[in-house]
Amino acid sequence: MDAATTAAMLHALRDPTGVPSHPLIFQVLMVFTWIPHILFVNLTLGSALMALYAFMRRNEPHWQRLSEAMTKVAKVGVSLLVVLGVAPLLFTQTIYDPQWYASNVLSAAWVIGFIFTLTVGYLAWFTFYFKNHGEHAPAWAGWLGAFGLAMFLLDGFIMHVLSYQGLLPDQWFNWYVPHGQVDMSGTVIHAWQAPRFGFYLAMSATLFGIFLMAYADYFRSRPDRPADYLAFARRMGARIAVVGAGAQLVLLLWWLLDVPSHLGMWAHPMSWALMAFIAVLAAAVWLARTGEPGAGYRLMAMGVGMAALVAIFREALRMAYLQPFAYSAIEYKVLWDVPPFVMFLLTLVGVGGLMGGFIITAAYKSGRVQGMYEADATLRRLAVGSLTSTIVWVAAFIGTGIWIWLRNH
Ligand code: HEM
């Protein structure tokens, strides 16, 4: 399909009712809400692989302890990556609806399969978690864990395919009508990009390695975590992170080589900013590998920074792919609808911020003490704040509904 017809198709596929406020707001929110999603994807994939590797060596005390801990990390990680995937999903389908829905429909069987494989994979991981205690944990539980990880990887791959197919609108028609025959099965994966998917896997190694260093720093205050175990985790974390960052650099170069050169990504500042940042991160981990404990948190902050750059780079890439078809999210039709949008923002900041802040603070503080944790004044204030904001939110939500209903009667 030529560029002009593709452009016309993309514009026709947009939602005619438009978006309720400036599209830039949705674009920025999409980029920034994707950061926590990918951070937990990376953490989950890395910790799951480590849990399984350590499980195979569970007759040694450090490995056995590490396996149990990382099994728990992956268990929590999956639930968070799923919850945190919802926000970018809402924004993607608001400003990139033609791309997202066309891609989903073209591989519909995989999208539906995604739900089942994620559910079955998580159940398998949970069983592994229940059974992975002590050096005599049964080997079959490890196989279930491996199956769970395989499902998570498959789901990540499906997410990648959906993202990537959306960038190639001039090929959709050929995929839908191959050799003149309409294919409505949705069973075909039409396009994927090895370096792009590989980059996310390497990123999982980097971020997981850094996490392991921060994990060792975090538990320094706990007498039930022996110092030699924490040193073992920190050393291994540094090694994994350096190898991951090196692999990321290679895969990023390969990725850029794979992007059509006329899209100009080699000259894009984000490509070089990302490359430079990964190199600096690798150097920082390398320097911290033998130093005093305590660098883990700083490196974690750098890891979040890297994920932010990846998110922006990914969006720059999407804009470059769609530019030949005159598609720009910024030009989306706007039908201003201020009250619901204000309510959404207040919910995000008020309920999300306070409740999220409370949960994170409670988890952070309670994990640092052995045995029973007594909440301090800050945590108590956060608890009251988050509960109050939730009550106000529920009242405002239901109240607005009743008010609109009464006005229309
Ligand atoms: C184990 C499960 C999952 C894994 C491993 C995973 C992994 C990934 C990866 C690697 C990407 C980047 C793809 C690319 O840029 O090529 C991605 C993107 C994304 N994921 Fe996930 N994901 C998972 C589950 C979910 C779930 C349950 C949701 C929604 C509730 C979700 C929402 C998204 C969204 C919205 C994007 C960005 C799509 C776009 O901008 O085009 N993910 N995910």
Short mmCIF file of C-alpha atoms and ligand atoms in Angstrom, two decimals:
data_model
loop_
_atom_site.label_atom_id
_atom_site.label_comp_id
_atom_site.label_asym_id
_atom_site.label_seq_id
_atom_site.Cartn_x
_atom_site.Cartn_y
_atom_site.Cartn_z
CA MET A 1 0.00 0.00 0.00
CA ASP A 2 1.45 3.41 -0.93
CA ALA A 3 2.17 6.10 1.68
CA ALA A 4 -0.77 8.36 0.75
CA THR A 5 -3.34 5.52 0.96
CA THR A 6 -1.80 4.32 4.22
CA ALA A 7 -2.01 7.86 5.64
CA ALA A 8 -5.69 8.09 4.64
CA MET A 9 -6.38 4.68 6.23
CA LEU A 10 -4.67 5.66 9.48
CA HIS A 11 -6.65 8.89 9.73
CA ALA A 12 -9.91 7.10 8.95
CA LEU A 13 -9.22 4.58 11.71
CA ARG A 14 -8.87 7.28 14.38
CA ASP A 15 -11.65 7.69 16.91
CA PRO A 16 -13.95 10.41 15.44
CA THR A 17 -14.87 11.61 18.96
CA GLY A 18 -11.21 12.57 19.50
CA VAL A 19 -9.50 12.95 22.86
CA PRO A 20 -10.77 15.02 25.82
CA SER A 21 -7.70 17.26 26.23
CA HIS A 22 -4.40 18.08 24.52
CA PRO A 23 -2.87 14.90 22.96
CA LEU A 24 0.57 15.88 24.22
CA ILE A 25 -0.65 15.22 27.76
CA PHE A 26 -1.61 11.67 26.77
CA GLN A 27 1.66 11.15 24.95
CA VAL A 28 3.73 12.28 27.94
CA LEU A 29 1.63 10.16 30.31
CA MET A 30 2.00 7.16 28.02
CA VAL A 31 5.78 7.43 27.93
CA PHE A 32 6.13 7.97 31.66
CA THR A 33 3.61 5.39 32.84
CA TRP A 34 5.36 2.77 30.70
CA ILE A 35 8.56 3.22 32.77
CA PRO A 36 7.27 1.42 35.91
CA HIS A 37 5.79 -1.31 33.69
CA ILE A 38 9.07 -2.12 31.99
CA LEU A 39 11.00 -1.82 35.28
CA PHE A 40 8.86 -4.58 36.79
CA VAL A 41 9.03 -6.62 33.59
CA ASN A 42 12.81 -6.47 33.82
CA LEU A 43 12.86 -7.24 37.51
CA THR A 44 10.49 -10.19 37.09
CA LEU A 45 12.33 -11.80 34.18
CA GLY A 46 15.71 -11.37 35.88
CA SER A 47 14.63 -12.59 39.30
CA ALA A 48 12.69 -15.55 37.87
CA LEU A 49 15.71 -16.75 35.93
CA MET A 50 17.92 -16.32 38.97
CA ALA A 51 15.41 -18.13 41.21
CA LEU A 52 15.50 -21.12 38.86
CA TYR A 53 19.28 -21.14 38.47
CA ALA A 54 19.75 -20.89 42.23
CA PHE A 55 17.13 -23.62 42.70
CA MET A 56 19.35 -26.04 40.76
CA ARG A 57 22.11 -25.36 43.31
CA ARG A 58 19.85 -25.41 46.37
CA ASN A 59 22.06 -27.81 48.30
CA GLU A 60 24.37 -24.81 49.00
CA PRO A 61 22.89 -22.47 51.68
CA HIS A 62 23.53 -19.13 49.87
CA TRP A 63 21.95 -20.37 46.65
CA GLN A 64 19.02 -21.87 48.46
CA ARG A 65 18.34 -18.62 50.34
CA LEU A 66 18.72 -16.63 47.13
CA SER A 67 16.37 -18.95 45.23
CA GLU A 68 13.61 -18.54 47.81
CA ALA A 69 14.05 -14.76 47.94
CA MET A 70 14.06 -14.32 44.15
CA THR A 71 11.04 -16.60 43.74
CA LYS A 72 9.16 -14.15 45.97
CA VAL A 73 10.50 -11.13 44.08
CA ALA A 74 9.25 -12.58 40.77
CA LYS A 75 5.90 -13.45 42.32
CA VAL A 76 5.32 -9.85 43.44
CA GLY A 77 6.93 -8.53 40.23
CA VAL A 78 4.38 -10.21 37.96
CA SER A 79 1.43 -8.77 39.83
CA LEU A 80 2.95 -5.29 39.67
CA LEU A 81 3.95 -5.44 36.02
CA VAL A 82 0.38 -6.43 35.13
CA VAL A 83 -1.19 -3.63 37.19
CA LEU A 84 1.34 -1.11 35.95
CA GLY A 85 0.81 -2.16 32.32
CA VAL A 86 -2.76 -0.88 32.41
CA ALA A 87 -1.94 2.85 32.43
CA PRO A 88 0.27 2.89 29.30
CA LEU A 89 -2.24 0.58 27.64
CA LEU A 90 -5.01 3.14 28.18
CA PHE A 91 -2.87 5.95 26.76
CA THR A 92 -1.57 3.94 23.78
CA GLN A 93 -5.06 3.04 22.71
CA THR A 94 -6.13 6.67 23.08
CA ILE A 95 -3.64 8.35 20.75
CA TYR A 96 -2.36 5.35 18.80
CA ASP A 97 -5.65 3.52 18.47
CA PRO A 98 -5.29 2.74 14.71
CA GLN A 99 -1.91 1.12 15.33
CA TRP A 100 -2.78 -0.73 18.53
CA TYR A 101 -6.14 -2.15 17.40
CA ALA A 102 -5.01 -3.08 13.87
CA SER A 103 -2.01 -4.90 15.32
CA ASN A 104 -4.18 -6.64 17.94
CA VAL A 105 -6.79 -7.75 15.42
CA LEU A 106 -4.18 -9.02 12.95
CA SER A 107 -2.79 -11.34 15.66
CA ALA A 108 -5.98 -11.69 17.71
CA ALA A 109 -5.46 -15.33 18.67
CA TRP A 110 -2.15 -14.39 20.29
CA VAL A 111 -3.73 -11.48 22.15
CA ILE A 112 -6.42 -13.76 23.58
CA GLY A 113 -3.80 -16.45 24.24
CA PHE A 114 -1.80 -13.83 26.13
CA ILE A 115 -4.41 -13.78 28.92
CA PHE A 116 -4.46 -17.58 29.25
CA THR A 117 -0.70 -18.03 29.08
CA LEU A 118 -0.18 -15.29 31.64
CA THR A 119 -2.74 -16.87 33.99
CA VAL A 120 -1.38 -20.40 33.61
CA GLY A 121 2.20 -19.15 33.86
CA TYR A 122 1.44 -17.25 37.05
CA LEU A 123 -0.32 -20.25 38.59
CA ALA A 124 2.73 -22.39 37.78
CA TRP A 125 5.02 -19.78 39.33
CA PHE A 126 2.85 -19.64 42.43
CA THR A 127 3.05 -23.42 42.83
CA PHE A 128 6.82 -23.17 42.52
CA TYR A 129 6.75 -20.46 45.18
CA PHE A 130 4.72 -22.64 47.57
CA LYS A 131 7.05 -25.59 47.13
CA ASN A 132 10.41 -23.82 46.99
CA HIS A 133 11.39 -24.13 50.65
CA GLY A 134 14.58 -25.68 51.90
CA GLU A 135 17.16 -27.77 50.13
CA HIS A 136 14.77 -30.72 49.71
CA ALA A 137 12.21 -28.85 47.62
CA PRO A 138 10.98 -31.23 44.89
CA ALA A 139 12.59 -31.00 41.46
CA TRP A 140 9.18 -31.02 39.70
CA ALA A 141 8.45 -27.65 41.30
CA GLY A 142 11.48 -26.27 39.47
CA TRP A 143 10.04 -27.53 36.17
CA LEU A 144 6.80 -25.74 36.94
CA GLY A 145 8.78 -22.58 37.66
CA ALA A 146 10.61 -22.95 34.34
CA PHE A 147 7.26 -23.31 32.60
CA GLY A 148 6.04 -20.14 34.34
CA LEU A 149 9.08 -18.18 33.17
CA ALA A 150 8.64 -19.52 29.62
CA MET A 151 5.06 -18.19 29.66
CA PHE A 152 6.20 -14.76 30.89
CA LEU A 153 8.75 -14.64 28.10
CA LEU A 154 6.10 -15.62 25.57
CA ASP A 155 3.86 -12.84 26.89
CA GLY A 156 6.67 -10.31 26.62
CA PHE A 157 7.21 -11.49 23.05
CA ILE A 158 3.50 -11.04 22.26
CA MET A 159 3.64 -7.49 23.70
CA HIS A 160 6.65 -6.82 21.52
CA VAL A 161 4.92 -8.16 18.39
CA LEU A 162 1.86 -5.98 19.06
CA SER A 163 4.04 -2.89 19.50
CA TYR A 164 6.16 -3.61 16.45
CA GLN A 165 3.40 -4.58 14.01
CA GLY A 166 1.71 -1.26 14.83
CA LEU A 167 4.70 0.56 13.37
CA LEU A 168 4.32 -0.99 9.92
CA PRO A 169 0.89 0.18 8.68
CA ASP A 170 1.84 -0.06 4.99
CA GLN A 171 2.07 -3.84 5.44
CA TRP A 172 -1.22 -4.41 7.26
CA PHE A 173 -3.24 -4.88 4.12
CA ASN A 174 -0.88 -7.58 2.78
CA TRP A 175 -1.06 -9.33 6.14
CA TYR A 176 -4.84 -9.16 6.16
CA VAL A 177 -5.22 -10.26 2.53
CA PRO A 178 -2.22 -12.46 1.77
CA HIS A 179 -2.14 -13.65 -1.87
CA GLY A 180 -5.57 -12.15 -2.46
CA GLN A 181 -7.25 -14.30 0.24
CA VAL A 182 -8.64 -12.64 3.37
CA ASP A 183 -7.13 -14.18 6.50
CA MET A 184 -9.35 -13.52 9.49
CA SER A 185 -7.82 -16.22 11.70
CA GLY A 186 -5.60 -13.89 13.73
CA THR A 187 -3.25 -16.80 14.30
CA VAL A 188 -0.27 -15.34 12.46
CA ILE A 189 2.61 -13.39 14.00
CA HIS A 190 3.41 -11.09 11.11
CA ALA A 191 6.49 -9.19 12.23
CA TRP A 192 8.99 -9.06 15.06
CA GLN A 193 12.44 -7.63 15.51
CA ALA A 194 15.09 -9.76 17.22
CA PRO A 195 17.38 -6.91 18.42
CA ARG A 196 14.48 -4.94 19.86
CA PHE A 197 13.14 -7.87 21.88
CA GLY A 198 16.68 -8.96 22.75
CA PHE A 199 17.39 -5.44 24.03
CA TYR A 200 14.61 -5.77 26.61
CA LEU A 201 15.97 -9.13 27.72
CA ALA A 202 19.47 -7.70 28.15
CA MET A 203 17.94 -4.76 30.01
CA SER A 204 16.40 -7.30 32.38
CA ALA A 205 19.89 -8.58 33.21
CA THR A 206 21.21 -5.05 33.84
CA LEU A 207 18.33 -3.95 36.01
CA PHE A 208 18.13 -7.23 37.88
CA GLY A 209 21.89 -7.08 38.60
CA ILE A 210 21.51 -3.57 39.99
CA PHE A 211 18.50 -4.69 42.00
CA LEU A 212 20.58 -7.47 43.54
CA MET A 213 23.19 -4.92 44.63
CA ALA A 214 20.48 -2.74 46.19
CA TYR A 215 18.94 -5.86 47.78
CA ALA A 216 22.26 -6.53 49.50
CA ASP A 217 22.42 -2.93 50.73
CA TYR A 218 18.81 -2.94 51.91
CA PHE A 219 19.20 -6.00 54.13
CA ARG A 220 22.34 -4.77 55.86
CA SER A 221 20.14 -3.68 58.79
CA ARG A 222 18.77 -7.22 59.29
CA PRO A 223 20.73 -9.47 61.66
CA ASP A 224 19.12 -12.57 60.10
CA ARG A 225 20.82 -11.88 56.76
CA PRO A 226 24.49 -12.96 57.10
CA ALA A 227 27.05 -10.48 55.77
CA ASP A 228 28.75 -13.09 53.56
CA TYR A 229 25.42 -13.89 51.89
CA LEU A 230 24.85 -10.19 51.16
CA ALA A 231 28.39 -9.81 49.82
CA PHE A 232 27.78 -12.85 47.60
CA ALA A 233 24.57 -11.28 46.23
CA ARG A 234 26.23 -7.89 45.69
CA ARG A 235 29.22 -9.37 43.81
CA MET A 236 27.01 -11.46 41.59
CA GLY A 237 24.65 -8.53 40.96
CA ALA A 238 27.52 -6.35 39.75
CA ARG A 239 28.74 -9.05 37.37
CA ILE A 240 25.27 -9.62 35.92
CA ALA A 241 24.65 -5.88 35.49
CA VAL A 242 27.93 -5.28 33.65
CA VAL A 243 27.30 -8.18 31.26
CA GLY A 244 23.69 -7.00 30.75
CA ALA A 245 24.73 -3.42 29.96
CA GLY A 246 27.38 -4.65 27.50
CA ALA A 247 24.77 -6.82 25.77
CA GLN A 248 22.37 -3.87 25.71
CA LEU A 249 24.92 -1.72 23.89
CA VAL A 250 25.52 -4.40 21.25
CA LEU A 251 21.79 -5.01 20.80
CA LEU A 252 21.03 -1.28 20.62
CA LEU A 253 23.53 -0.92 17.76
CA TRP A 254 21.99 -3.92 16.01
CA TRP A 255 18.50 -2.48 16.61
CA LEU A 256 19.52 0.84 15.06
CA LEU A 257 21.01 -1.01 12.07
CA ASP A 258 17.70 -2.83 11.65
CA VAL A 259 15.62 0.38 11.62
CA PRO A 260 15.24 1.65 8.00
CA SER A 261 17.99 4.24 7.51
CA HIS A 262 15.66 6.83 5.92
CA LEU A 263 13.95 7.23 9.33
CA GLY A 264 17.11 8.97 10.51
CA MET A 265 17.44 7.27 13.92
CA TRP A 266 21.26 7.27 13.67
CA ALA A 267 21.17 11.06 13.75
CA HIS A 268 18.55 11.22 16.50
CA PRO A 269 19.88 12.64 19.80
CA MET A 270 17.88 10.07 21.80
CA SER A 271 19.79 7.18 20.19
CA TRP A 272 23.10 8.63 21.33
CA ALA A 273 21.84 9.79 24.71
CA LEU A 274 20.65 6.25 25.44
CA MET A 275 23.86 4.67 24.25
CA ALA A 276 25.99 7.06 26.31
CA PHE A 277 23.86 6.54 29.41
CA ILE A 278 24.09 2.75 29.20
CA ALA A 279 27.88 3.02 28.87
CA VAL A 280 28.04 5.34 31.92
CA LEU A 281 25.81 2.97 33.88
CA ALA A 282 28.04 0.00 33.01
CA ALA A 283 31.10 1.98 34.17
CA ALA A 284 29.35 3.01 37.41
CA VAL A 285 28.48 -0.62 38.19
CA TRP A 286 32.00 -1.73 37.36
CA LEU A 287 33.49 0.87 39.72
CA ALA A 288 31.05 -0.06 42.48
CA ARG A 289 31.62 -3.82 42.18
CA THR A 290 34.36 -4.06 44.77
CA GLY A 291 33.71 -0.86 46.71
CA GLU A 292 31.92 -0.32 49.97
CA PRO A 293 28.28 -1.39 50.25
CA GLY A 294 25.79 1.41 49.71
CA ALA A 295 26.06 2.11 45.97
CA GLY A 296 23.03 -0.04 45.19
CA TYR A 297 20.42 2.70 45.69
CA ARG A 298 22.36 5.20 43.55
CA LEU A 299 22.66 2.60 40.81
CA MET A 300 18.94 1.84 41.11
CA ALA A 301 18.20 5.53 40.52
CA MET A 302 20.43 5.36 37.43
CA GLY A 303 18.57 2.24 36.31
CA VAL A 304 15.26 4.11 36.52
CA GLY A 305 16.90 6.92 34.52
CA MET A 306 17.91 4.41 31.85
CA ALA A 307 14.36 3.02 31.67
CA ALA A 308 13.10 6.60 31.22
CA LEU A 309 15.51 7.14 28.32
CA VAL A 310 14.42 3.82 26.76
CA ALA A 311 10.78 4.96 27.06
CA ILE A 312 11.52 8.28 25.34
CA PHE A 313 13.69 6.60 22.69
CA ARG A 314 10.91 4.13 21.99
CA GLU A 315 8.45 6.96 21.46
CA ALA A 316 10.90 8.86 19.24
CA LEU A 317 11.23 5.69 17.19
CA ARG A 318 7.44 5.32 16.89
CA MET A 319 7.14 8.94 15.73
CA ALA A 320 9.88 8.34 13.13
CA TYR A 321 8.17 5.16 11.84
CA LEU A 322 4.80 6.91 11.47
CA GLN A 323 6.04 10.22 10.11
CA PRO A 324 6.15 9.01 6.42
CA PHE A 325 2.41 8.34 6.76
CA ALA A 326 1.73 11.87 8.07
CA TYR A 327 0.57 10.41 11.38
CA SER A 328 1.28 12.48 14.44
CA ALA A 329 -0.31 11.86 17.82
CA ILE A 330 -0.11 15.60 18.51
CA GLU A 331 -2.59 16.33 15.70
CA TYR A 332 -5.30 14.15 17.23
CA LYS A 333 -8.71 15.78 17.18
CA VAL A 334 -9.55 17.34 20.57
CA LEU A 335 -13.04 17.60 21.99
CA TRP A 336 -12.40 19.36 25.28
CA ASP A 337 -14.08 17.68 28.23
CA VAL A 338 -12.46 19.20 31.27
CA PRO A 339 -14.28 17.80 34.38
CA PRO A 340 -13.55 14.08 33.81
CA PHE A 341 -9.99 14.87 32.84
CA VAL A 342 -9.45 16.93 36.01
CA MET A 343 -11.00 14.09 38.02
CA PHE A 344 -8.64 11.63 36.37
CA LEU A 345 -5.58 13.77 37.19
CA LEU A 346 -6.72 14.30 40.77
CA THR A 347 -7.26 10.55 41.13
CA LEU A 348 -3.80 9.83 39.75
CA VAL A 349 -2.06 12.31 42.02
CA GLY A 350 -4.33 12.15 45.10
CA VAL A 351 -5.37 8.53 45.43
CA GLY A 352 -2.54 7.02 43.36
CA GLY A 353 0.18 9.16 44.94
CA LEU A 354 -0.95 8.79 48.54
CA MET A 355 -1.95 5.12 48.36
CA GLY A 356 1.15 4.22 46.34
CA GLY A 357 3.31 6.26 48.71
CA PHE A 358 1.80 4.51 51.72
CA ILE A 359 2.29 1.00 50.31
CA ILE A 360 5.86 1.64 49.18
CA THR A 361 6.84 3.31 52.48
CA ALA A 362 5.19 0.54 54.53
CA ALA A 363 6.93 -2.20 52.52
CA TYR A 364 10.30 -0.42 52.67
CA LYS A 365 10.23 0.30 56.39
CA SER A 366 8.70 -2.97 57.60
CA GLY A 367 11.16 -5.09 55.58
CA ARG A 368 14.14 -3.54 57.32
CA VAL A 369 13.21 -4.81 60.76
CA GLN A 370 13.21 -8.37 61.93
CA GLY A 371 9.94 -9.51 63.55
CA MET A 372 7.04 -7.17 64.30
CA TYR A 373 7.18 -3.65 62.78
CA GLU A 374 5.67 -0.69 64.66
CA ALA A 375 4.48 2.06 62.28
CA ASP A 376 6.09 5.48 62.86
CA ALA A 377 4.36 8.90 62.69
CA THR A 378 5.10 9.43 58.94
CA LEU A 379 3.59 6.10 58.02
CA ARG A 380 0.55 6.73 60.19
CA ARG A 381 -0.02 10.12 58.51
CA LEU A 382 0.33 8.49 55.08
CA ALA A 383 -2.17 5.79 56.09
CA VAL A 384 -4.73 8.37 57.22
CA GLY A 385 -4.09 10.48 54.07
CA SER A 386 -4.52 7.58 51.67
CA LEU A 387 -7.66 6.32 53.40
CA THR A 388 -9.18 9.83 53.45
CA SER A 389 -8.36 10.44 49.79
CA THR A 390 -9.95 7.10 48.85
CA ILE A 391 -13.13 7.93 50.76
CA VAL A 392 -13.27 11.41 49.16
CA TRP A 393 -12.67 9.81 45.77
CA VAL A 394 -15.46 7.23 46.16
CA ALA A 395 -17.84 9.96 47.39
CA ALA A 396 -16.90 12.27 44.47
CA PHE A 397 -17.22 9.44 41.95
CA ILE A 398 -20.62 8.26 43.12
CA GLY A 399 -21.78 11.82 43.88
CA THR A 400 -20.96 13.01 40.34
CA GLY A 401 -22.84 10.03 38.89
CA ILE A 402 -25.93 10.75 41.02
CA TRP A 403 -25.78 14.48 40.21
CA ILE A 404 -25.60 13.84 36.43
CA TRP A 405 -28.38 11.24 36.67
CA LEU A 406 -30.64 13.67 38.58
CA ARG A 407 -29.93 16.51 36.14
CA ASN A 408 -31.01 14.32 33.22
CA HIS A 409 -34.32 13.38 34.77
C1 HEM B 1 4.64 -11.25 31.69
C2 HEM B 1 3.92 -10.32 31.12
C3 HEM B 1 4.48 -9.15 30.32
C4 HEM B 1 5.71 -8.94 29.82
C5 HEM B 1 6.95 -9.84 29.92
C6 HEM B 1 5.68 -7.67 29.12
C7 HEM B 1 6.75 -7.10 28.44
C8 HEM B 1 6.67 -5.99 27.63
C9 HEM B 1 7.70 -5.54 26.74
C10 HEM B 1 9.05 -6.21 26.54
C11 HEM B 1 7.24 -4.43 26.11
C12 HEM B 1 7.99 -3.61 25.06
C13 HEM B 1 7.66 -4.10 23.65
C14 HEM B 1 8.36 -3.34 22.57
O1 HEM B 1 8.59 -2.12 22.69
O2 HEM B 1 8.71 -3.96 21.55
C15 HEM B 1 5.92 -4.15 26.62
C16 HEM B 1 5.15 -3.12 26.23
C17 HEM B 1 3.91 -2.86 26.74
N1 HEM B 1 3.24 -3.62 27.68
FE1 HEM B 1 3.86 -5.30 28.54
N2 HEM B 1 4.44 -7.11 29.27
C18 HEM B 1 3.68 -7.98 29.99
C19 HEM B 1 2.36 -7.82 30.37
C20 HEM B 1 1.62 -6.68 30.12
C21 HEM B 1 0.27 -6.47 30.59
C22 HEM B 1 -0.56 -7.47 31.40
C23 HEM B 1 -0.11 -5.24 30.14
C24 HEM B 1 -1.40 -4.50 30.33
C25 HEM B 1 -2.20 -4.64 31.33
C26 HEM B 1 1.00 -4.69 29.38
C27 HEM B 1 1.02 -3.47 28.75
C28 HEM B 1 2.02 -3.03 27.90
C29 HEM B 1 1.91 -1.82 27.10
C30 HEM B 1 0.74 -0.86 27.06
C31 HEM B 1 3.08 -1.73 26.36
C32 HEM B 1 3.43 -0.64 25.36
C33 HEM B 1 2.68 -0.84 24.06
C34 HEM B 1 2.96 0.25 23.06
O3 HEM B 1 3.31 1.36 23.44
O4 HEM B 1 2.83 0.00 21.87
N3 HEM B 1 2.03 -5.60 29.41
N4 HEM B 1 5.60 -5.12 27.54
#
